[in-house]
XYZ file of C-alpha atoms in Angstrom:
345
model
C 87.193 18.929 -95.623
C 86.576 19.720 -92.018
C 89.188 22.044 -90.349
C 89.924 21.929 -86.871
C 88.673 24.862 -84.894
C 91.622 25.147 -82.921
C 92.107 27.503 -79.784
C 91.987 31.468 -79.743
C 95.409 32.841 -79.707
C 95.159 34.304 -76.237
C 94.315 30.810 -74.845
C 97.123 29.207 -76.739
C 99.703 31.871 -75.401
C 98.540 31.332 -71.937
C 98.887 27.440 -72.226
C 102.418 28.075 -73.529
C 103.031 30.426 -70.498
C 101.886 27.937 -68.016
C 103.827 24.922 -69.705
C 106.851 27.031 -69.276
C 106.041 28.079 -65.759
C 105.670 24.465 -64.507
C 108.621 23.331 -66.489
C 110.930 25.910 -64.737
C 109.147 25.009 -61.493
C 110.216 21.398 -62.097
C 113.674 22.213 -62.997
C 113.862 24.323 -59.621
C 112.698 21.394 -57.650
C 115.003 19.010 -59.340
C 117.992 21.525 -58.779
C 116.924 21.947 -55.052
C 116.494 18.136 -54.332
C 119.379 16.943 -56.447
C 121.330 14.678 -54.076
C 124.655 15.766 -55.179
C 123.893 19.684 -54.322
C 125.017 20.993 -50.880
C 121.913 22.546 -50.238
C 119.827 19.272 -50.729
C 120.147 17.870 -47.392
C 118.917 21.370 -45.804
C 115.852 21.371 -47.937
C 114.818 17.794 -47.584
C 115.193 18.160 -43.619
C 112.702 21.122 -43.885
C 110.572 19.261 -46.043
C 110.331 16.406 -43.850
C 109.576 18.684 -40.854
C 106.630 20.372 -42.728
C 105.269 16.867 -43.641
C 105.643 15.908 -40.031
C 103.622 18.894 -38.948
C 100.983 18.474 -41.444
C 100.639 14.912 -40.295
C 100.355 15.834 -36.456
C 97.777 18.574 -37.387
C 95.815 16.217 -39.332
C 96.000 13.601 -36.369
C 94.669 16.324 -34.107
C 91.750 17.010 -36.368
C 91.014 13.125 -36.340
C 91.382 13.058 -32.543
C 93.985 10.393 -32.752
C 97.421 11.843 -31.445
C 99.868 12.988 -31.221
C 101.054 11.085 -28.039
C 104.456 10.368 -26.427
C 106.091 7.404 -27.480
C 109.268 5.180 -26.458
C 111.258 2.681 -28.764
C 112.646 -0.547 -27.425
C 115.043 -2.490 -29.375
C 118.635 -4.211 -29.640
C 121.143 -2.379 -31.362
C 123.666 -5.051 -31.406
C 126.400 -2.895 -30.249
C 127.176 -2.099 -26.283
C 127.169 1.584 -25.379
C 126.038 2.555 -28.882
C 124.353 5.966 -28.884
C 120.807 5.990 -30.406
C 118.930 9.114 -31.174
C 115.949 10.128 -33.387
C 116.583 12.954 -36.037
C 114.165 15.809 -35.204
C 113.115 14.411 -31.863
C 110.974 17.233 -30.292
C 112.116 15.972 -26.634
C 115.917 15.907 -27.562
C 116.695 12.800 -25.787
C 119.064 10.028 -26.828
C 120.143 7.024 -25.100
C 122.925 4.714 -24.863
C 122.709 0.776 -25.055
C 123.379 -1.512 -22.329
C 125.832 -4.212 -21.903
C 123.714 -6.605 -24.158
C 123.274 -3.826 -26.968
C 119.666 -3.371 -25.764
C 117.896 0.210 -25.495
C 114.939 2.130 -24.816
C 114.516 5.725 -26.567
C 111.995 7.933 -25.072
C 110.272 11.017 -25.806
C 108.997 10.411 -29.388
C 105.889 11.388 -30.948
C 103.378 8.907 -32.136
C 100.465 9.728 -34.697
C 99.034 7.688 -37.580
C 101.742 7.849 -40.458
C 104.497 8.858 -38.286
C 108.128 7.560 -39.082
C 111.457 7.932 -37.394
C 114.861 7.871 -38.321
C 117.357 6.476 -35.908
C 120.977 7.623 -35.879
C 123.101 4.500 -34.227
C 126.815 5.255 -33.652
C 129.710 5.240 -31.108
C 132.539 7.583 -30.633
C 134.783 7.398 -33.387
C 132.993 4.375 -35.024
C 130.866 3.793 -38.058
C 127.332 5.532 -37.980
C 124.022 3.834 -39.448
C 120.759 5.566 -40.275
C 117.740 3.336 -39.700
C 114.234 4.273 -40.826
C 111.033 2.873 -39.007
C 107.392 3.474 -39.277
C 105.271 4.088 -36.370
C 102.570 1.369 -35.787
C 98.953 2.178 -36.929
C 97.581 2.192 -33.498
C 99.046 3.589 -30.200
C 100.646 0.717 -28.396
C 99.471 -0.300 -25.042
C 101.930 1.335 -22.515
C 103.370 3.729 -24.888
C 106.388 1.345 -26.011
C 107.164 -0.370 -29.355
C 109.363 -3.045 -29.473
C 111.413 -2.599 -32.738
C 113.346 -5.890 -32.212
C 116.964 -6.434 -33.413
C 118.391 -3.795 -35.778
C 120.547 -5.552 -38.054
C 122.932 -3.173 -39.318
C 123.845 -5.403 -42.261
C 120.412 -4.632 -43.683
C 120.258 -3.216 -47.145
C 117.629 -0.831 -45.907
C 119.844 0.678 -43.260
C 122.068 3.506 -44.360
C 125.854 2.814 -43.362
C 128.896 4.957 -43.157
C 126.944 8.496 -42.422
C 128.628 11.136 -40.648
C 126.583 12.413 -37.700
C 128.133 15.704 -37.896
C 126.876 16.458 -41.277
C 123.140 15.401 -40.482
C 120.342 17.915 -40.018
C 117.877 17.155 -37.235
C 120.111 16.159 -34.307
C 118.437 17.500 -31.232
C 120.411 15.737 -28.530
C 122.813 18.587 -28.151
C 121.769 22.092 -27.136
C 124.303 25.050 -27.499
C 124.601 27.819 -24.750
C 126.671 30.978 -24.519
C 129.881 31.469 -22.872
C 129.841 34.151 -20.340
C 132.507 36.394 -21.801
C 131.858 39.396 -19.793
C 133.090 37.573 -16.830
C 135.991 35.639 -18.464
C 138.662 37.251 -16.524
C 137.034 36.284 -13.117
C 136.800 32.613 -14.221
C 140.220 32.543 -15.576
C 141.591 34.108 -11.994
C 139.277 31.421 -10.077
C 140.738 28.455 -12.372
C 144.552 29.840 -11.886
C 144.156 30.085 -8.358
C 142.798 26.535 -7.860
C 145.115 24.726 -10.277
C 148.081 26.685 -9.036
C 150.884 24.299 -8.727
C 149.260 21.460 -10.054
C 151.044 20.015 -13.493
C 148.504 17.060 -14.711
C 145.177 17.638 -16.133
C 143.574 14.926 -13.827
C 144.964 16.957 -10.605
C 143.469 20.118 -12.209
C 140.026 18.668 -13.036
C 139.777 17.198 -9.761
C 140.669 20.449 -7.838
C 137.922 22.429 -9.908
C 135.490 19.611 -9.390
C 136.015 19.640 -5.494
C 135.812 23.395 -5.453
C 132.321 23.644 -7.075
C 130.891 20.883 -4.711
C 131.779 23.399 -1.855
C 129.206 25.675 -3.717
C 126.140 23.244 -2.876
C 123.908 25.310 -0.819
C 120.577 23.869 -0.140
C 119.368 27.402 1.524
C 119.889 28.815 -1.875
C 116.606 28.408 -3.638
C 117.052 30.463 -6.783
C 116.696 28.263 -9.775
C 117.992 30.838 -12.560
C 120.880 33.179 -12.241
C 122.354 36.014 -14.289
C 125.647 34.148 -14.696
C 127.716 31.286 -13.577
C 129.815 33.822 -11.525
C 126.611 34.553 -9.381
C 126.581 30.635 -8.727
C 130.156 30.380 -7.561
C 129.506 33.338 -5.277
C 126.102 32.473 -3.645
C 126.118 28.700 -4.311
C 123.124 26.619 -5.363
C 120.921 23.609 -4.544
C 120.724 22.404 -7.978
C 123.059 20.180 -9.832
C 122.301 21.855 -13.291
C 123.653 25.332 -12.166
C 126.737 23.536 -10.535
C 127.625 21.826 -13.478
C 127.390 24.916 -15.582
C 129.580 26.737 -13.130
C 132.240 23.912 -13.502
C 132.001 23.787 -17.533
C 132.600 27.339 -17.298
C 135.601 27.285 -15.288
C 137.113 24.595 -17.402
C 136.519 26.677 -20.504
C 138.359 29.378 -19.112
C 141.317 27.013 -18.259
C 141.189 25.944 -21.955
C 139.387 22.633 -21.775
C 136.601 21.294 -23.744
C 133.710 20.250 -21.705
C 130.113 19.799 -21.825
C 127.247 19.444 -19.600
C 125.276 15.918 -19.384
C 121.703 15.868 -18.542
C 120.539 12.330 -17.309
C 117.189 11.127 -16.383
C 115.543 7.940 -15.624
C 112.211 6.201 -16.652
C 110.558 6.757 -13.608
C 107.264 9.026 -13.517
C 107.998 11.725 -12.340
C 111.444 11.271 -13.500
C 114.682 11.528 -11.261
C 117.239 13.544 -12.914
C 120.961 14.386 -12.410
C 123.438 16.928 -14.372
C 127.295 16.307 -14.609
C 130.077 17.570 -16.460
C 132.307 15.732 -19.235
C 135.597 16.918 -19.924
C 137.390 15.880 -23.200
C 141.027 14.273 -22.415
C 142.977 12.369 -24.968
C 139.874 12.253 -27.103
C 137.605 10.432 -24.396
C 135.032 12.313 -22.297
C 135.840 11.847 -18.680
C 132.944 12.260 -16.349
C 132.766 14.335 -13.292
C 130.105 15.065 -10.842
C 130.469 18.589 -9.220
C 127.394 18.763 -7.113
C 128.855 16.174 -4.716
C 132.726 16.199 -5.721
C 132.586 12.681 -6.922
C 134.935 11.018 -9.509
C 134.186 7.498 -10.910
C 137.121 5.305 -11.868
C 137.674 2.097 -13.955
C 139.747 -0.939 -12.630
C 142.759 0.628 -13.886
C 142.538 3.861 -12.180
C 141.432 6.067 -15.176
C 138.373 8.139 -14.759
C 135.241 6.843 -16.264
C 133.282 7.818 -19.172
C 129.409 7.989 -19.179
C 129.631 5.144 -21.255
C 131.711 3.063 -18.853
C 129.473 3.655 -16.083
C 126.283 2.654 -18.598
C 128.138 -0.755 -19.323
C 129.537 -1.183 -15.791
C 126.879 0.097 -12.960
C 129.002 -1.554 -10.479
C 131.659 1.245 -11.108
C 128.900 3.574 -10.136
C 127.522 1.919 -7.018
C 131.032 0.736 -5.836
C 132.224 4.358 -5.707
C 129.009 5.725 -4.386
C 129.488 3.445 -1.336
C 132.913 4.491 -0.709
C 133.245 8.220 -1.466
C 129.695 9.802 -1.537
C 129.132 12.085 1.587
C 127.736 10.058 4.450
C 124.776 12.258 4.944
C 123.575 11.722 1.407
C 124.865 8.246 0.713
C 121.786 6.202 1.161
C 119.813 8.867 -0.883
C 122.518 8.689 -3.761
C 122.636 4.926 -3.898
C 118.892 4.845 -4.094
C 118.398 7.381 -6.886
C 121.485 7.551 -9.191
C 122.069 4.021 -10.381
C 118.587 4.296 -12.099
C 119.574 7.603 -13.563
C 122.932 6.068 -15.224
C 121.251 2.791 -16.064
C 118.515 4.172 -18.170
C 120.914 5.633 -21.003
C 118.858 8.516 -21.239
C 120.625 11.787 -21.982
C 121.143 15.206 -23.316
C 124.079 17.424 -23.945
C 124.681 20.995 -23.490
C 127.999 22.734 -25.197
C 129.391 26.020 -25.571
C 128.770 27.624 -29.078
C 132.307 28.378 -29.664
């Protein structure tokens, strides 16, 4: 009878150790990626980022990317917010009155994919997965057509606040060192005013007096310095207003807008949350836009009804800058391109 030669005990022992190691590794991966685990989305998010970086690196080695890409499509929902998770640009967009949108600032390379988050304030959110075209499109724009949110491939009912990879919001620190100064200015500006809109208009008008074209500095040590010296830049003036509103107990955010021109025209404003709606103020020129019923417009209102913007500019914009604003601002609002800046806490 021929006996099996077998393996030396040391080899057998090493093989068993390897089997135990890979079994333990498999169990660890299963635990980390298990859908019900609270840490699973975090792990998957970072794995997706590593995969994307590897894909871009490989594309560079092959000499075919990455390159800037825009997505054009129809969300079917007027005024819906569309953004790509893990977008390197941080731009989001709002669909127009027909539900159509253009989302800029994505990266194309062979094998790239995108997760589009589509939602409205207080409404249901959906997550749409799309693959990049094999070849870079002429003009850098891909038409993805209509996004039918009833398709089985689209994930519905997602909670945007629970997703990783949202880059359309940046967080800034509140200048607590000068908190007393901001509180004093706010109280002085709003003394004797009872209503929220009156107070917000007073602050908006005050900051507009700080528009100073002779002040060329782009960065400041604090919003207080902006208020004391003035600034020619809308971003600085909007930060100053948001800081005053924070001192007065209002929840606000800074809104950065851009159009699709090359080079782009940009403008920065402030949104204030009143009764669950984000009301829009332009502290650079002291402008307030209103709906037909007299309520202060939201950014979404102006995106869906451009005539509200042009009408307000024609009536209330400073005479010396009215023509320039009418030539620049409508395109900035009508693109839908935006990015938010909010205080951390």
